[in-house]
Coordinates of C-alpha atoms and ligand atoms in Angstrom, one line a residue:
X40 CA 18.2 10.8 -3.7
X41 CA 19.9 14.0 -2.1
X42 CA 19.3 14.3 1.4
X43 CA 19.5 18.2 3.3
X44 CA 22.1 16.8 5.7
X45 CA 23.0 20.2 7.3
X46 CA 19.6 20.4 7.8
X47 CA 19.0 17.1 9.0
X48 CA 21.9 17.6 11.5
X49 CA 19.9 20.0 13.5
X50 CA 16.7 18.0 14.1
X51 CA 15.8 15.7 16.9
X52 CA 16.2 11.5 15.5
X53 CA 14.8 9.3 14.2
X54 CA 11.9 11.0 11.7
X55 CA 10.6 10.7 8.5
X56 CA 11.7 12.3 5.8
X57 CA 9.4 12.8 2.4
X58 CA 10.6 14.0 -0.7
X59 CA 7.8 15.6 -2.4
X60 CA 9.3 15.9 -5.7
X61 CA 10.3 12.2 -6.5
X62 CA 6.4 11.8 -5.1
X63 CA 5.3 14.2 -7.9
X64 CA 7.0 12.3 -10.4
X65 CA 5.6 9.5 -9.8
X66 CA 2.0 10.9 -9.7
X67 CA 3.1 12.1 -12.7
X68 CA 4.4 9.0 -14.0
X69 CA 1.4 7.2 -13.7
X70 CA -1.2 10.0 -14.9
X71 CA 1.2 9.4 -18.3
X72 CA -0.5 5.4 -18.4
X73 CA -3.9 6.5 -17.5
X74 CA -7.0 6.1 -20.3
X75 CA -10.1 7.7 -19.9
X76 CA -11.6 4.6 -18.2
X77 CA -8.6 4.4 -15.5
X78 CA -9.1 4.9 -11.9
X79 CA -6.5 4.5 -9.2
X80 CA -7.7 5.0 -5.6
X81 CA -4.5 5.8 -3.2
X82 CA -4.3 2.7 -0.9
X83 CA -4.5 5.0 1.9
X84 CA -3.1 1.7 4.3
X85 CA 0.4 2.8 2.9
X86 CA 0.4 5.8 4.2
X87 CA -1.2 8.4 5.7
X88 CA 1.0 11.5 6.3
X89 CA -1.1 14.8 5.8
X90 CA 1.6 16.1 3.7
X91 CA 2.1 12.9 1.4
X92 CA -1.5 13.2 0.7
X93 CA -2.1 16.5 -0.6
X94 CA 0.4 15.8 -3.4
X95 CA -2.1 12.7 -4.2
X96 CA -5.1 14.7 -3.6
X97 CA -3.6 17.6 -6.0
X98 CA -2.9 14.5 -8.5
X99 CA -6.7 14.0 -9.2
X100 CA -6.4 10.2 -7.6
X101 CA -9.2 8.5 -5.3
X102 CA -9.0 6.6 -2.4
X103 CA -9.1 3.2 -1.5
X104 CA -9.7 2.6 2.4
X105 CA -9.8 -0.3 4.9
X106 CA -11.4 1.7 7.7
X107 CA -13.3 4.9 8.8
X108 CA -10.4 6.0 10.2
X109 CA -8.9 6.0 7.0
X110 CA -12.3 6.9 5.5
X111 CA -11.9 10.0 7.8
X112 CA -8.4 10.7 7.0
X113 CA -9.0 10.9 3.1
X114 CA -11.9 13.6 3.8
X115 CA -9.8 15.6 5.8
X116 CA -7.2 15.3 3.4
X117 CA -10.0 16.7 0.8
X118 CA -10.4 13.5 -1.2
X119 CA -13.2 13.6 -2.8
X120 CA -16.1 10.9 -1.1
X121 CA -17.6 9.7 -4.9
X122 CA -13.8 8.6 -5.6
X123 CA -13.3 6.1 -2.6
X124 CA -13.8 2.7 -2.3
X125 CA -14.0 1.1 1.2
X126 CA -12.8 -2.5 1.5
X127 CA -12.1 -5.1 4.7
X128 CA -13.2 -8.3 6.1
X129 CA -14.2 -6.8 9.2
X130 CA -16.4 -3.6 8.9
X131 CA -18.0 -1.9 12.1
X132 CA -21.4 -0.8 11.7
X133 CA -20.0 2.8 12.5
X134 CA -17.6 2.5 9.7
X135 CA -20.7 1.6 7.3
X136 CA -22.4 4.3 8.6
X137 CA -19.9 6.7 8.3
X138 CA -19.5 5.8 4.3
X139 CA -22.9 6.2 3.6
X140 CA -23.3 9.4 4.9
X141 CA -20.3 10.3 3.2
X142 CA -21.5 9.0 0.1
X143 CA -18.5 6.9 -1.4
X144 CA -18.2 5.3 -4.2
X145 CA -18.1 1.8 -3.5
X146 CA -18.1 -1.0 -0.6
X147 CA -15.8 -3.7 -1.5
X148 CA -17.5 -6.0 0.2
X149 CA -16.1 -9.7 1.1
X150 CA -18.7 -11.8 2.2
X151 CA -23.0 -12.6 2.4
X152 CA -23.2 -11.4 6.2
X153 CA -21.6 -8.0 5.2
X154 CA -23.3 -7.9 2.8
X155 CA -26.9 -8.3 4.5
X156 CA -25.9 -5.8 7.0
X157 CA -24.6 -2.8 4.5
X158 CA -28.2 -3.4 2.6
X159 CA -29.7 -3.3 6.0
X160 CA -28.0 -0.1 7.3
X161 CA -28.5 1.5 3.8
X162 CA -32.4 1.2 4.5
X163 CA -31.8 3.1 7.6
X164 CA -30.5 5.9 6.1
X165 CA -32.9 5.7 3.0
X166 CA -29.8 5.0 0.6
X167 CA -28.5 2.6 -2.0
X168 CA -25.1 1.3 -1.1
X169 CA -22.6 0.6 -4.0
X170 CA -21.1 -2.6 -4.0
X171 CA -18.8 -4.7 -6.0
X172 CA -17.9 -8.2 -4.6
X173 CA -14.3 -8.5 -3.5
X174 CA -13.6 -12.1 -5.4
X175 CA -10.7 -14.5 -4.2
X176 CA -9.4 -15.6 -7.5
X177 CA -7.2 -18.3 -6.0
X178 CA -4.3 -16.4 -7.3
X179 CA -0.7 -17.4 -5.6
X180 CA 1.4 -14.2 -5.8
X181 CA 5.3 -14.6 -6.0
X182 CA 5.9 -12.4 -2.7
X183 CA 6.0 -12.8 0.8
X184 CA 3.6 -15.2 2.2
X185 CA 2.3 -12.9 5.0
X186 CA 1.3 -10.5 2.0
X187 CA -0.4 -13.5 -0.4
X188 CA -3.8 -12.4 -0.6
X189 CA -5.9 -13.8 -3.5
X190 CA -4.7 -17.5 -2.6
X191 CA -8.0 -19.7 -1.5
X192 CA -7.1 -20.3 2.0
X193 CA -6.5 -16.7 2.8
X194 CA -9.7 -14.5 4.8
X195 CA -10.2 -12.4 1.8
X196 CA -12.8 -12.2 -0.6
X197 CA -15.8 -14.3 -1.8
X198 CA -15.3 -17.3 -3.6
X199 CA -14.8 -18.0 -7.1
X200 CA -17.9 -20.3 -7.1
X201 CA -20.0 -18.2 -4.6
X202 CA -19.9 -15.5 -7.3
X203 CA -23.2 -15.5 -9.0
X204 CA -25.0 -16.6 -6.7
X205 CA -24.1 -13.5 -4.5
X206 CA -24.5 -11.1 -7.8
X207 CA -27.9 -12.9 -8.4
X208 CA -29.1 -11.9 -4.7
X209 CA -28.2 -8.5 -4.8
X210 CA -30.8 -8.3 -7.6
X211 CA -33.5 -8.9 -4.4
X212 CA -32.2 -6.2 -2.1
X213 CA -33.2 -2.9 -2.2
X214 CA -30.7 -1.0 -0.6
X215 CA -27.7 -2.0 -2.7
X216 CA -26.6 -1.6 -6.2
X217 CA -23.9 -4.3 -7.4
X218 CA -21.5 -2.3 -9.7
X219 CA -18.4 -4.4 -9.7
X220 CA -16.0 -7.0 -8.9
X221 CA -13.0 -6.3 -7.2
X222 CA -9.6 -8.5 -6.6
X223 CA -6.4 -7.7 -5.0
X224 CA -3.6 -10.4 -4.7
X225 CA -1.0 -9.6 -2.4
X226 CA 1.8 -6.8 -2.6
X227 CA 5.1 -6.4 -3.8
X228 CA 4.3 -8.1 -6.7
X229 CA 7.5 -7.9 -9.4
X230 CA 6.5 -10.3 -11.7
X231 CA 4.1 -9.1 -14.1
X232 CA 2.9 -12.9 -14.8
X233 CA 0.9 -12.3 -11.6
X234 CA -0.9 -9.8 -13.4
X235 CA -1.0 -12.0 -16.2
X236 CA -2.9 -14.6 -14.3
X237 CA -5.0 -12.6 -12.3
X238 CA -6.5 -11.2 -16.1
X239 CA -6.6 -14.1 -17.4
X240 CA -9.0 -15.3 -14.3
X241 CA -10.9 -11.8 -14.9
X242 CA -11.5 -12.7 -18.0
X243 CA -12.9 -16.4 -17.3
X244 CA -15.2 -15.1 -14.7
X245 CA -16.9 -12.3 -16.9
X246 CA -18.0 -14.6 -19.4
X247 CA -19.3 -16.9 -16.4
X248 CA -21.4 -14.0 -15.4
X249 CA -22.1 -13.0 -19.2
X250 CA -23.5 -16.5 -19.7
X251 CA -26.0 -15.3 -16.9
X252 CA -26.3 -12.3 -18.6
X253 CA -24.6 -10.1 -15.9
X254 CA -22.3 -7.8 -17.2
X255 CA -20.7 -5.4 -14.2
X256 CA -19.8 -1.7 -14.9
X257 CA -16.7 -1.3 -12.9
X258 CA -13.5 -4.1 -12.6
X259 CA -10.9 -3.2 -9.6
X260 CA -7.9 -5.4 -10.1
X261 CA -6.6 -3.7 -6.6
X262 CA -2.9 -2.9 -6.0
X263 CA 0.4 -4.9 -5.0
X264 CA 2.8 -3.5 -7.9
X265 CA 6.2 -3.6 -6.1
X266 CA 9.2 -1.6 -6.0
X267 CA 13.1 -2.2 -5.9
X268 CA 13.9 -2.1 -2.3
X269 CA 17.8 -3.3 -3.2
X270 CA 18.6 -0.2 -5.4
X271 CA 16.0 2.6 -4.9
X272 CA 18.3 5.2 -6.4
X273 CA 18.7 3.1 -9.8
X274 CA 14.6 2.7 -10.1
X275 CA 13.1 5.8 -7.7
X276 CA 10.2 5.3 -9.6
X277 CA 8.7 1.6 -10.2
X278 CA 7.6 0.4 -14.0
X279 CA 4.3 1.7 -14.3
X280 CA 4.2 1.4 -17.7
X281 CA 4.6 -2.3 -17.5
X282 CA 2.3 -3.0 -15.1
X283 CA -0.5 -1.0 -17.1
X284 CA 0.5 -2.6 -20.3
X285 CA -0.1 -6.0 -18.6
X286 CA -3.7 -5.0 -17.8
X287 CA -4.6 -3.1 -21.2
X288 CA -2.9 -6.2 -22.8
X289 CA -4.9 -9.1 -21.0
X290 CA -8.0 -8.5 -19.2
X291 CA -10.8 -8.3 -21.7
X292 CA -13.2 -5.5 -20.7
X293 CA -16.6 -5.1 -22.0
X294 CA -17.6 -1.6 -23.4
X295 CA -17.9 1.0 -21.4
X296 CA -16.5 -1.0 -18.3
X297 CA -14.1 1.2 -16.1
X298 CA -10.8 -0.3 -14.7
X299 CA -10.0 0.4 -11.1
X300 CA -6.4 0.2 -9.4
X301 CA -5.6 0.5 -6.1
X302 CA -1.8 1.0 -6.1
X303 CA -0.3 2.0 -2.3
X304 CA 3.4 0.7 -1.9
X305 CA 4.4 1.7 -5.5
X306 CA 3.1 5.6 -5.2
X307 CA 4.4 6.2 -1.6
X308 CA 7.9 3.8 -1.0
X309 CA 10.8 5.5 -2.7
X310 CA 10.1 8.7 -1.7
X311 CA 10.0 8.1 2.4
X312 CA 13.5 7.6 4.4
X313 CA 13.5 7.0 8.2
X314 CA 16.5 8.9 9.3
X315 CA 18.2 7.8 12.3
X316 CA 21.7 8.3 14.1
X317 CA 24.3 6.5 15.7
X318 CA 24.0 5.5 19.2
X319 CA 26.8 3.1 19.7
X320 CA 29.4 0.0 18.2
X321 CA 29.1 -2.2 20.4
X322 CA 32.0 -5.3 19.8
X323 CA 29.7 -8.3 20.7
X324 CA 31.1 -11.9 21.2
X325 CA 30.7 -12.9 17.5
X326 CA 29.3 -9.8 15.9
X327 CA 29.9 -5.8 15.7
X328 CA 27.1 -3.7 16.2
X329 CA 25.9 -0.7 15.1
X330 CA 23.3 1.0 17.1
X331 CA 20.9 3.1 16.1
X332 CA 17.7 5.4 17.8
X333 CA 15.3 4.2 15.2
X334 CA 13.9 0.8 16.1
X335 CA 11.0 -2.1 14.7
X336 CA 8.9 0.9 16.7
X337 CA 9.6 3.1 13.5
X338 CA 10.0 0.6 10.5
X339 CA 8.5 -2.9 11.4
X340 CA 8.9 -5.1 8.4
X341 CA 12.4 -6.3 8.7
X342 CA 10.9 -8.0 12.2
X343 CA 7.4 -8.2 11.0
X344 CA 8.4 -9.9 7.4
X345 CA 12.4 -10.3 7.1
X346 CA 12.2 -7.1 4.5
X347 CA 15.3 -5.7 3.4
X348 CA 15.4 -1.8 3.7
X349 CA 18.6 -0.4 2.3
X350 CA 20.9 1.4 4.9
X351 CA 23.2 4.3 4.1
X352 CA 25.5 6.3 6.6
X353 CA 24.7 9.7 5.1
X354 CA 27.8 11.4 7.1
X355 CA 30.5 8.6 6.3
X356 CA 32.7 7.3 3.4
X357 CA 35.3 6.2 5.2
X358 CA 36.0 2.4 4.0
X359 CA 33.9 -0.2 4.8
X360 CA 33.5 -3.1 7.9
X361 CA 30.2 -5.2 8.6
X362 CA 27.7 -4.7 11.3
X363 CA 24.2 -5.5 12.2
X364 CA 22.4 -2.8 12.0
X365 CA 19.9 -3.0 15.1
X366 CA 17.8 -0.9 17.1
X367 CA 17.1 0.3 21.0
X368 CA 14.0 -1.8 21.3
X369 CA 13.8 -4.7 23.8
X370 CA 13.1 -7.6 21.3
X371 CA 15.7 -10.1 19.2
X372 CA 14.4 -9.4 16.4
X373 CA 15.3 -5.6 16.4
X374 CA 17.4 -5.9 13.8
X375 CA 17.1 -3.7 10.3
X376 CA 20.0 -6.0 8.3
X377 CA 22.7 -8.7 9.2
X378 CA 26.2 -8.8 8.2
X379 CA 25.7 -5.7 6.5
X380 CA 29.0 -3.9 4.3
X381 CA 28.7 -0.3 5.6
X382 CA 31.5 2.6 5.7
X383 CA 33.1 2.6 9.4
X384 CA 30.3 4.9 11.4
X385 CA 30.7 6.5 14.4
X386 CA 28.9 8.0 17.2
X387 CA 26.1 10.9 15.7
X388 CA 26.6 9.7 11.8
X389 CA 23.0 9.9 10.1
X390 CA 21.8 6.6 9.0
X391 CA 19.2 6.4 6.0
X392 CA 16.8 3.5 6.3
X393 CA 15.4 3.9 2.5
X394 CA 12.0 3.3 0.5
X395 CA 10.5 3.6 4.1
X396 CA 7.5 5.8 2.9
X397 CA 5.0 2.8 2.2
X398 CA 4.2 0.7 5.4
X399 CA 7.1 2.8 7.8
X400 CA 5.2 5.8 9.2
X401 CA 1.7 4.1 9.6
X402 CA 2.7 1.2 10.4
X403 CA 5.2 2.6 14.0
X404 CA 4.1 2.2 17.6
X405 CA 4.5 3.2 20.6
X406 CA 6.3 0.3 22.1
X407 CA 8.6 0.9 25.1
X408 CA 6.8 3.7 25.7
X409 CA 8.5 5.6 22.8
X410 CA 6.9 8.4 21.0
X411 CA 5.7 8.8 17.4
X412 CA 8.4 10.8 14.9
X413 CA 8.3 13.7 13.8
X414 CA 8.1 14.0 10.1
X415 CA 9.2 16.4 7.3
X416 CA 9.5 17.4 3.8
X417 CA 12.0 19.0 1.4
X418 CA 9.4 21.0 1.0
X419 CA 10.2 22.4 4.5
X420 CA 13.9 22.0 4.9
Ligands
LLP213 N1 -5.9 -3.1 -2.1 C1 -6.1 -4.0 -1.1 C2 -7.4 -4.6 -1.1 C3 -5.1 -4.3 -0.3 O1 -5.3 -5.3 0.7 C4 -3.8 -3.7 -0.4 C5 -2.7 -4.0 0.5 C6 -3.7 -2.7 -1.4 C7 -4.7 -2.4 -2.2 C8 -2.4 -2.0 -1.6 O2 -1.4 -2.8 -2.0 P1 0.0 -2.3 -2.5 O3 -0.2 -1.6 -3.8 O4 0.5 -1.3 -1.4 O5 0.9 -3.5 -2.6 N2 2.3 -4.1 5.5 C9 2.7 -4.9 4.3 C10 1.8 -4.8 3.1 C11 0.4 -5.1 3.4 C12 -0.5 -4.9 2.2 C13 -1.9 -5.1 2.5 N3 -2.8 -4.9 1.5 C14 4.2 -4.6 4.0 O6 4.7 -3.7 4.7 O7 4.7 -5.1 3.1

């Protein structure tokens, strides 16, 4: 990626930087995989940036939400309501409310209590809620354990067993319509067995629900396709058509059944930088380091998860020594990379925190009393 550095030099650190046209590709890149009976709902948890999400709303994609705030966000945004999907354990009554008078496409819904309450609040507003049952396939991931989802002793979803039994009761209510399973795994998934497995488990529960003569309309396999956080440069734009292959290859979908994705982390990463600058070197006792005016309040996951985010001086070549890269905030683990090979940086260098645009921006806070970035697109430089 080319940075505007002359540009950059003038603005006020650290702040987001988007570029808009690697996001485009992408978009692009995946409209290329998409059938007729494909669907991807931008997990709007990724990010939320006005600006990111006008390129996704111009794309034609949906939305896939995890609270009325973001249910909020994607109408403003001018998502259309009959192309979001609204998942969570936890859902407020307001947040129900909310989608119903919005008219969304579908609850994700997790467990019996939610259920009774969305059927419940759909009476009250003399609707029939959508719903498709969010189904923990007992699915182990090969990614970080804080972002497993689909394994059985995580929060998430209904169980495998549970199933029909849930389906079958939906058939009593009058305010809901069940029109389709969901599943999500976990995130930053590389290894396309994953996929592999979850399809396979897809499969297995289909014909459990045939044999009761239940055949759904719509299958969401959910997102957690990952991207290459060592070399973002070398792979800007992650392998879609592998991960889609796996799908149109494996799961076994009944005719006329639509396939729903809800891909967040692959669309948004590469495209988002966190650009910082050089405070200070400090010489510690054991360790050199290189201070910088971004912090864990502007990109949590290296403290939240150990995630590696690759760091570039954007202003220096000049040979190479090792630092920690760490930031101004009052907690150990402030601390981007260890031991990292760098060129020697000085005082006012730019530093490029990379594939920050899924999980950076929505995910800062105001910690130490700091204050949210500014953010900004090629688009605008
Ligand atoms: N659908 C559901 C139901 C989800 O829970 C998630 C992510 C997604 C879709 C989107 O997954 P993606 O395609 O982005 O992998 N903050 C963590 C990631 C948490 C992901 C939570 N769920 C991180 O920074 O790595």
């Amino acid at each position: 990626m080319t940075f505007p550095i002359e540009k950059f030099n003038t603005l006020r650190t650290p702040f987001y930087y988007y570029d808009t046209a690697l996001l485009d590709k992408t978009l692009e890149a995946i409209k290329q995989e998409l059938r007729p009976n494909h669907h991807v709902h931008y997990a709007m948890k990724a990010c939320t940036n006005p600006k990111v999400l006008r390129h996704i709303v111009d794309a034609g994609f949906g939305a896939d939400c995890v609270s009325g705030g973001e249910i909020q966000a994607c109408l403003d945004a001018g998502f259309p309501a009959d192309k979001i999907v609204f998942a969570g354990v936890g859902k407020s009554d307001w947040e129900i409310e909310l989608a119903l008078k919005a008219g969304i496409f579908c609850f994700n819904v997790e467990s019996v209590p939610e259920l009774d309450i969305i059927n419940e609040l759909a009476g009250q507003q003399h609707q029939t809620a959508r719903v498709a049952f969010r189904i923990n396939p007992n699915v182990s991931a090969h990614t970080h354990t804080n972002i497993t989802t689909g394994r059985a002793e995580n929060k998430f979803g209904i169980s495998m067993e549970d199933m029909v039994d849930i389906v079958l009761r939906t058939r009593e209510m009058s305010n809901v319509e069940c029109i389709g399973l969901h599943f999500h795994i976990g995130s930053q998934i590389l290894d396309m067995e994953d996929f592999v497995t979850l399809s396979l488990r897809i499969n297995e529960l289909q014909e459990m629900l045939e044999s009761y003569g239940i055949v759904l309309p719509n299958i969401n396999v959910g997102g957690g396709l990952g991207i290459d956080y060592e070399a973002p440069d070398l792979h800007p734009i992650p392998e879609f058509k592998k991960y889609f292959d796996t799908f149109r290859q494996y799961l076994r979908l009944r005719p006329k059944q639509q396939l729903h994705f809800e891909l967040g982390r692959s669309i948004v990463a590469q495209c988002g930088t966190l650009v910082s600058r050089v405070l200070y070197i400090k010489q510690g006792a054991v360790k050199k380091f290189l201070i910088i005016d971004a912090g864990m309040t502007e990109l949590i996951r290296p403290a939240l998860y150990g995630a590696y985010h690759k760091v570039e001086n954007l202003t220096s070549a000049e040979g190479e020594t090792t630092y920690d890269v760490v930031g101004p905030i009052c907690e150990s683990s402030d601390v981007f990379v260890k031991d990292y090979r760098i060129p020697v940086s000085r005082r006012g260098d730019l530093i490029a925190l990379r594939s920050a645009g899924a999980y950076g921006e929505i995910m800062a806070s105001q910690y130490n009393c700091r204050t949210l970035p500014a953010s900004y697109t090629n688009e605008e430089l």
